[in-house]
PDB file of C-alpha atoms in Angstrom:
ATOM      1  CA  THR A   1     -43.125 161.777 164.844  1.00 70.00           C
ATOM      2  CA  LEU A   2     -39.554 161.800 165.823  1.00 83.00           C
ATOM      3  CA  ILE A   3     -39.174 161.054 169.681  1.00 90.00           C
ATOM      4  CA  THR A   4     -35.768 159.530 169.920  1.00 92.00           C
ATOM      5  CA  GLU A   5     -33.694 162.451 170.808  1.00 92.00           C
ATOM      6  CA  VAL A   6     -36.347 163.462 173.680  1.00 93.00           C
ATOM      7  CA  ILE A   7     -36.056 159.942 175.020  1.00 94.00           C
ATOM      8  CA  GLN A   8     -32.444 160.315 175.097  1.00 95.00           C
ATOM      9  CA  THR A   9     -32.069 163.750 176.658  1.00 95.00           C
ATOM     10  CA  ALA A  10     -34.784 162.416 179.153  1.00 95.00           C
ATOM     11  CA  ALA A  11     -32.724 159.166 179.951  1.00 96.00           C
ATOM     12  CA  ALA A  12     -29.590 161.413 180.516  1.00 96.00           C
ATOM     13  CA  PHE A  13     -31.551 163.700 182.685  1.00 95.00           C
ATOM     14  CA  ALA A  14     -32.633 160.780 184.684  1.00 96.00           C
ATOM     15  CA  LYS A  15     -29.175 159.458 185.344  1.00 96.00           C
ATOM     16  CA  SER A  16     -27.710 162.629 186.218  1.00 95.00           C
ATOM     17  CA  GLY A  17     -30.795 163.069 188.571  1.00 95.00           C
ATOM     18  CA  GLN A  18     -30.185 159.978 190.462  1.00 94.00           C
ATOM     19  CA  GLN A  19     -26.331 160.266 190.539  1.00 94.00           C
ATOM     20  CA  GLN A  20     -26.844 163.910 192.332  1.00 95.00           C
ATOM     21  CA  ALA A  21     -29.832 162.111 194.563  1.00 93.00           C
ATOM     22  CA  ASN A  22     -27.530 159.275 195.545  1.00 91.00           C
ATOM     23  CA  ARG A  23     -24.667 161.640 196.302  1.00 94.00           C
ATOM     24  CA  GLU A  24     -27.040 163.155 198.744  1.00 92.00           C
ATOM     25  CA  GLY A  25     -28.248 159.961 200.341  1.00 89.00           C
ATOM     26  CA  LYS A  26     -31.607 160.311 198.233  1.00 91.00           C
ATOM     27  CA  GLN A  27     -33.294 158.483 195.594  1.00 93.00           C
ATOM     28  CA  LYS A  28     -34.884 159.727 192.322  1.00 94.00           C
ATOM     29  CA  TYR A  29     -36.717 158.456 189.228  1.00 95.00           C
ATOM     30  CA  THR A  30     -38.027 159.868 186.447  1.00 96.00           C
ATOM     31  CA  THR A  31     -41.254 159.750 184.202  1.00 96.00           C
ATOM     32  CA  LEU A  32     -41.094 161.349 180.690  1.00 96.00           C
ATOM     33  CA  LEU A  33     -44.702 161.618 179.557  1.00 95.00           C
ATOM     34  CA  ILE A  34     -45.299 162.255 175.752  1.00 93.00           C
ATOM     35  CA  LEU A  35     -48.480 163.173 174.055  1.00 93.00           C
ATOM     36  CA  THR A  36     -48.717 162.716 170.236  1.00 90.00           C
ATOM     37  CA  ASP A  37     -51.120 162.769 167.305  1.00 88.00           C
ATOM     38  CA  GLY A  38     -49.144 160.891 165.480  1.00 85.00           C
ATOM     39  CA  ALA A  39     -47.161 157.626 165.157  1.00 82.00           C
ATOM     40  CA  VAL A  40     -43.504 157.318 165.396  1.00 83.00           C
ATOM     41  CA  SER A  41     -41.645 157.768 162.091  1.00 82.00           C
ATOM     42  CA  ASP A  42     -38.914 155.408 162.671  1.00 86.00           C
ATOM     43  CA  VAL A  43     -39.773 152.507 164.875  1.00 84.00           C
ATOM     44  CA  ARG A  44     -36.513 150.951 164.641  1.00 86.00           C
ATOM     45  CA  ALA A  45     -34.318 154.005 165.587  1.00 90.00           C
ATOM     46  CA  THR A  46     -37.224 154.489 168.494  1.00 89.00           C
ATOM     47  CA  VAL A  47     -36.823 151.058 169.611  1.00 88.00           C
ATOM     48  CA  GLN A  48     -33.051 151.174 169.586  1.00 90.00           C
ATOM     49  CA  SER A  49     -33.289 154.495 171.820  1.00 92.00           C
ATOM     50  CA  LEU A  50     -35.612 152.752 174.182  1.00 91.00           C
ATOM     51  CA  ASP A  51     -32.929 149.482 174.487  1.00 91.00           C
ATOM     52  CA  THR A  52     -30.069 152.422 174.967  1.00 92.00           C
ATOM     53  CA  CYS A  53     -32.104 154.042 177.599  1.00 93.00           C
ATOM     54  CA  SER A  54     -33.577 151.199 179.306  1.00 92.00           C
ATOM     55  CA  ASP A  55     -31.315 151.210 182.246  1.00 94.00           C
ATOM     56  CA  ALA A  56     -31.995 154.663 183.042  1.00 96.00           C
ATOM     57  CA  PRO A  57     -33.869 155.370 186.135  1.00 97.00           C
ATOM     58  CA  LEU A  58     -36.794 156.248 183.717  1.00 97.00           C
ATOM     59  CA  SER A  59     -40.164 155.280 182.572  1.00 96.00           C
ATOM     60  CA  ILE A  60     -41.790 156.576 179.451  1.00 95.00           C
ATOM     61  CA  ILE A  61     -45.743 156.858 178.947  1.00 95.00           C
ATOM     62  CA  ILE A  62     -46.859 157.693 175.474  1.00 92.00           C
ATOM     63  CA  VAL A  63     -50.203 158.761 175.084  1.00 93.00           C
ATOM     64  CA  GLY A  64     -51.480 158.800 171.497  1.00 91.00           C
ATOM     65  CA  ILE A  65     -54.460 161.417 170.868  1.00 92.00           C
ATOM     66  CA  GLY A  66     -56.492 161.612 167.800  1.00 90.00           C
ATOM     67  CA  THR A  67     -57.394 159.230 164.945  1.00 89.00           C
ATOM     68  CA  ALA A  68     -53.912 158.202 163.565  1.00 88.00           C
ATOM     69  CA  ASP A  69     -52.776 154.476 163.324  1.00 86.00           C
ATOM     70  CA  PHE A  70     -51.073 154.025 166.476  1.00 86.00           C
ATOM     71  CA  SER A  71     -50.051 150.291 165.554  1.00 82.00           C
ATOM     72  CA  ALA A  72     -46.545 151.077 165.694  1.00 77.00           C
ATOM     73  CA  MET A  73     -46.807 152.978 169.167  1.00 81.00           C
ATOM     74  CA  GLN A  74     -48.252 149.730 170.734  1.00 77.00           C
ATOM     75  CA  PHE A  75     -44.923 147.672 168.854  1.00 77.00           C
ATOM     76  CA  LEU A  76     -43.002 150.011 171.097  1.00 76.00           C
ATOM     77  CA  ASP A  77     -44.645 149.145 174.320  1.00 73.00           C
ATOM     78  CA  ASP A  78     -44.574 145.208 173.596  1.00 71.00           C
ATOM     79  CA  ALA A  79     -40.787 145.818 172.195  1.00 66.00           C
ATOM     80  CA  ALA A  80     -38.830 145.180 175.242  1.00 59.00           C
ATOM     81  CA  ARG A  81     -37.832 141.369 175.162  1.00 65.00           C
ATOM     82  CA  ASP A  82     -34.483 140.959 176.606  1.00 80.00           C
ATOM     83  CA  LYS A  83     -34.423 144.572 178.224  1.00 85.00           C
ATOM     84  CA  PRO A  84     -36.232 146.258 180.622  1.00 90.00           C
ATOM     85  CA  ASP A  85     -39.688 147.694 179.951  1.00 88.00           C
ATOM     86  CA  ILE A  86     -39.731 151.135 180.372  1.00 93.00           C
ATOM     87  CA  CYS A  87     -42.384 152.374 178.015  1.00 92.00           C
ATOM     88  CA  GLN A  88     -46.232 152.231 178.086  1.00 92.00           C
ATOM     89  CA  PHE A  89     -48.439 153.443 175.507  1.00 92.00           C
ATOM     90  CA  VAL A  90     -51.929 154.321 175.852  1.00 93.00           C
ATOM     91  CA  GLU A  91     -54.298 155.094 173.380  1.00 93.00           C
ATOM     92  CA  PHE A  92     -56.284 158.122 174.577  1.00 93.00           C
ATOM     93  CA  ASN A  93     -59.305 157.348 172.492  1.00 92.00           C
ATOM     94  CA  ARG A  94     -59.979 154.054 173.961  1.00 92.00           C
ATOM     95  CA  HIS A  95     -60.289 155.489 177.335  1.00 94.00           C
ATOM     96  CA  LYS A  96     -61.733 158.985 176.442  1.00 90.00           C
ATOM     97  CA  HIS A  97     -64.959 158.455 178.241  1.00 92.00           C
ATOM     98  CA  ASP A  98     -63.895 156.951 181.406  1.00 93.00           C
ATOM     99  CA  PHE A  99     -61.193 158.966 183.350  1.00 89.00           C
ATOM    100  CA  ASN A 100     -60.636 156.247 185.855  1.00 93.00           C
ATOM    101  CA  SER A 101     -59.981 153.989 182.705  1.00 94.00           C
ATOM    102  CA  LEU A 102     -57.405 156.249 181.405  1.00 93.00           C
ATOM    103  CA  THR A 103     -55.467 156.863 184.576  1.00 94.00           C
ATOM    104  CA  HIS A 104     -55.317 152.971 185.354  1.00 95.00           C
ATOM    105  CA  ALA A 105     -54.135 152.594 181.808  1.00 94.00           C
ATOM    106  CA  THR A 106     -51.400 155.598 181.819  1.00 94.00           C
ATOM    107  CA  LEU A 107     -49.945 154.351 185.240  1.00 95.00           C
ATOM    108  CA  GLN A 108     -50.322 150.649 185.068  1.00 94.00           C
ATOM    109  CA  GLU A 109     -46.822 149.763 184.686  1.00 93.00           C
ATOM    110  CA  LEU A 110     -45.066 152.644 186.452  1.00 95.00           C
ATOM    111  CA  PRO A 111     -44.703 151.075 189.900  1.00 95.00           C
ATOM    112  CA  ASP A 112     -43.295 147.855 188.645  1.00 95.00           C
ATOM    113  CA  GLN A 113     -41.067 149.631 186.400  1.00 94.00           C
ATOM    114  CA  LEU A 114     -39.577 151.788 189.264  1.00 95.00           C
ATOM    115  CA  VAL A 115     -39.288 148.745 191.563  1.00 94.00           C
ATOM    116  CA  ALA A 116     -37.642 146.787 188.891  1.00 94.00           C
ATOM    117  CA  TYR A 117     -35.170 149.667 187.988  1.00 95.00           C
ATOM    118  CA  PHE A 118     -34.306 149.912 192.180  1.00 94.00           C
ATOM    119  CA  GLN A 119     -33.797 146.008 192.205  1.00 95.00           C
ATOM    120  CA  ARG A 120     -31.836 145.645 189.235  1.00 94.00           C
ATOM    121  CA  HIS A 121     -29.379 148.118 190.694  1.00 94.00           C
ATOM    122  CA  GLY A 122     -29.219 146.879 194.347  1.00 94.00           C
ATOM    123  CA  ILE A 123     -31.107 150.234 195.697  1.00 92.00           C
ATOM    124  CA  ASN A 124     -33.184 149.642 198.921  1.00 92.00           C
ATOM    125  CA  PRO A 125     -35.876 151.844 200.161  1.00 88.00           C
ATOM    126  CA  ASN A 126     -34.469 154.812 202.312  1.00 88.00           C
ATOM    127  CA  PRO A 127     -35.529 154.240 205.626  1.00 88.00           C
ATOM    128  CA  PRO A 128     -38.693 156.374 206.948  1.00 86.00           C
ATOM    129  CA  THR A 129     -37.848 159.679 208.190  1.00 83.00           C
ATOM    130  CA  GLN A 130     -39.706 161.440 211.155  1.00 86.00           C
ATOM    131  CA  VAL A 131     -40.291 165.258 210.729  1.00 85.00           C
ATOM    132  CA  GLU A 132     -42.071 167.074 213.534  1.00 89.00           C
ATOM    133  CA  GLU A 133     -44.237 169.666 212.213  1.00 88.00           C
ATOM    134  CA  GLU A 134     -42.497 172.699 213.288  1.00 86.00           C
ATOM    135  CA  ASP A 135     -39.420 171.500 210.927  1.00 84.00           C
ATOM    136  CA  ILE A 136     -41.678 171.549 207.855  1.00 84.00           C
ATOM    137  CA  VAL A 137     -40.885 174.994 205.985  1.00 83.00           C
ATOM    138  CA  VAL A 138     -43.209 176.084 203.201  1.00 81.00           C
ATOM    139  CA  GLY A 139     -41.490 177.901 200.822  1.00 77.00           C
ATOM    140  CA  PRO A 140     -42.996 181.009 198.653  1.00 76.00           C
ATOM    141  CA  ALA A 141     -45.390 180.222 196.201  1.00 69.00           C
ATOM    142  CA  GLU A 142     -43.841 179.426 192.931  1.00 68.00           C
ATOM    143  CA  GLU A 143     -44.783 181.310 189.863  1.00 69.00           C
ATOM    144  CA  GLU A 144     -47.607 180.012 187.976  1.00 66.00           C
ATOM    145  CA  ILE A 145     -46.235 178.362 184.380  1.00 62.00           C
ATOM    146  CA  ASP A 146     -48.330 179.279 181.332  1.00 61.00           C
ATOM    147  CA  LEU A 147     -48.494 175.842 179.066  1.00 60.00           C
ATOM    148  CA  THR A 148     -49.924 177.034 175.769  1.00 61.00           C
ATOM    149  CA  LEU A 149     -50.666 174.319 173.099  1.00 57.00           C
ATOM    150  CA  ASP A 150     -49.640 175.229 169.432  1.00 57.00           C
ATOM    151  CA  PHE A 151     -51.135 173.256 167.045  1.00 55.00           C
ATOM    152  CA  GLY A 152     -48.966 174.445 164.346  1.00 56.00           C
ATOM    153  CA  ASN A 153     -50.419 174.372 160.860  1.00 55.00           C
ATOM    154  CA  GLY A 154     -52.230 171.190 161.113  1.00 54.00           C
ATOM    155  CA  GLU A 155     -49.487 168.854 160.258  1.00 54.00           C
ATOM    156  CA  GLY A 156     -49.414 167.057 163.686  1.00 51.00           C
ATOM    157  CA  ASP A 157     -46.577 168.889 165.694  1.00 50.00           C
ATOM    158  CA  ILE A 158     -47.712 170.141 169.365  1.00 50.00           C
ATOM    159  CA  VAL A 159     -45.576 172.915 170.670  1.00 50.00           C
ATOM    160  CA  VAL A 160     -45.749 173.393 174.606  1.00 51.00           C
ATOM    161  CA  GLY A 161     -44.499 176.618 175.810  1.00 50.00           C
ATOM    162  CA  GLY A 162     -44.202 177.939 179.043  1.00 47.00           C
ATOM    163  CA  GLY A 163     -42.174 180.143 181.408  1.00 46.00           C
ATOM    164  CA  GLY A 164     -39.163 179.377 183.567  1.00 46.00           C
ATOM    165  CA  GLY A 165     -37.240 177.591 181.080  1.00 45.00           C
ATOM    166  CA  SER A 166     -37.966 174.192 182.523  1.00 44.00           C
ATOM    167  CA  GLY A 167     -38.762 170.839 180.528  1.00 45.00           C
ATOM    168  CA  VAL A 168     -37.500 169.464 177.352  1.00 47.00           C
ATOM    169  CA  PHE A 169     -38.898 170.705 173.969  1.00 48.00           C
ATOM    170  CA  VAL A 170     -36.952 169.541 170.961  1.00 50.00           C
ATOM    171  CA  PRO A 171     -38.138 171.757 167.909  1.00 49.00           C
ATOM    172  CA  PRO A 172     -38.782 169.377 164.772  1.00 50.00           C
ATOM    173  CA  PRO A 173     -36.867 170.871 161.966  1.00 50.00           C
ATOM    174  CA  LYS A 174     -39.575 172.522 160.402  1.00 48.00           C
ATOM    175  CA  TYR A 175     -39.547 175.091 163.165  1.00 43.00           C
ATOM    176  CA  GLY A 176     -36.222 176.197 162.626  1.00 42.00           C
ATOM    177  CA  HIS A 177     -32.380 174.925 162.918  1.00 43.00           C
ATOM    178  CA  TYR A 178     -31.041 173.534 166.075  1.00 37.00           C
TER     179      TYR A 178
END
């Protein structure tokens, strides 16, 4: 499983989003959720990608699904030594019978990662805003997005497709050239 390009794309998206939000007097932080049924193919390149992206307003949560050997994935979670920790790995099978345990394990590091990012960059919370009920505008309902899962030909790749062109999907080489 190759995730370095997805991590780098998400980090660029997160940095751009925070810069835009900052220009508007707002704040923005991004969370990338990766669901995988296989371990990373190149641990060194993935650790290097995490190190390179560790200063982005980004948390990465990786959920390992299935029976693969996820020991390399746990290493990614524990790899941040002198860089900020932006990665959390959760093995689904350890929590599949307890929804609360899965939720806790998945989101456990996120609040600390978010606060640490803003503190490292000297970004204080925006002051609370007062909004009157009549100022709340509810826009038209968004179009429903169809997320279909294609488990490919059994080689472990999951393709998530949907409408609207939102999100990031980098197809593996066997799906064509890009």
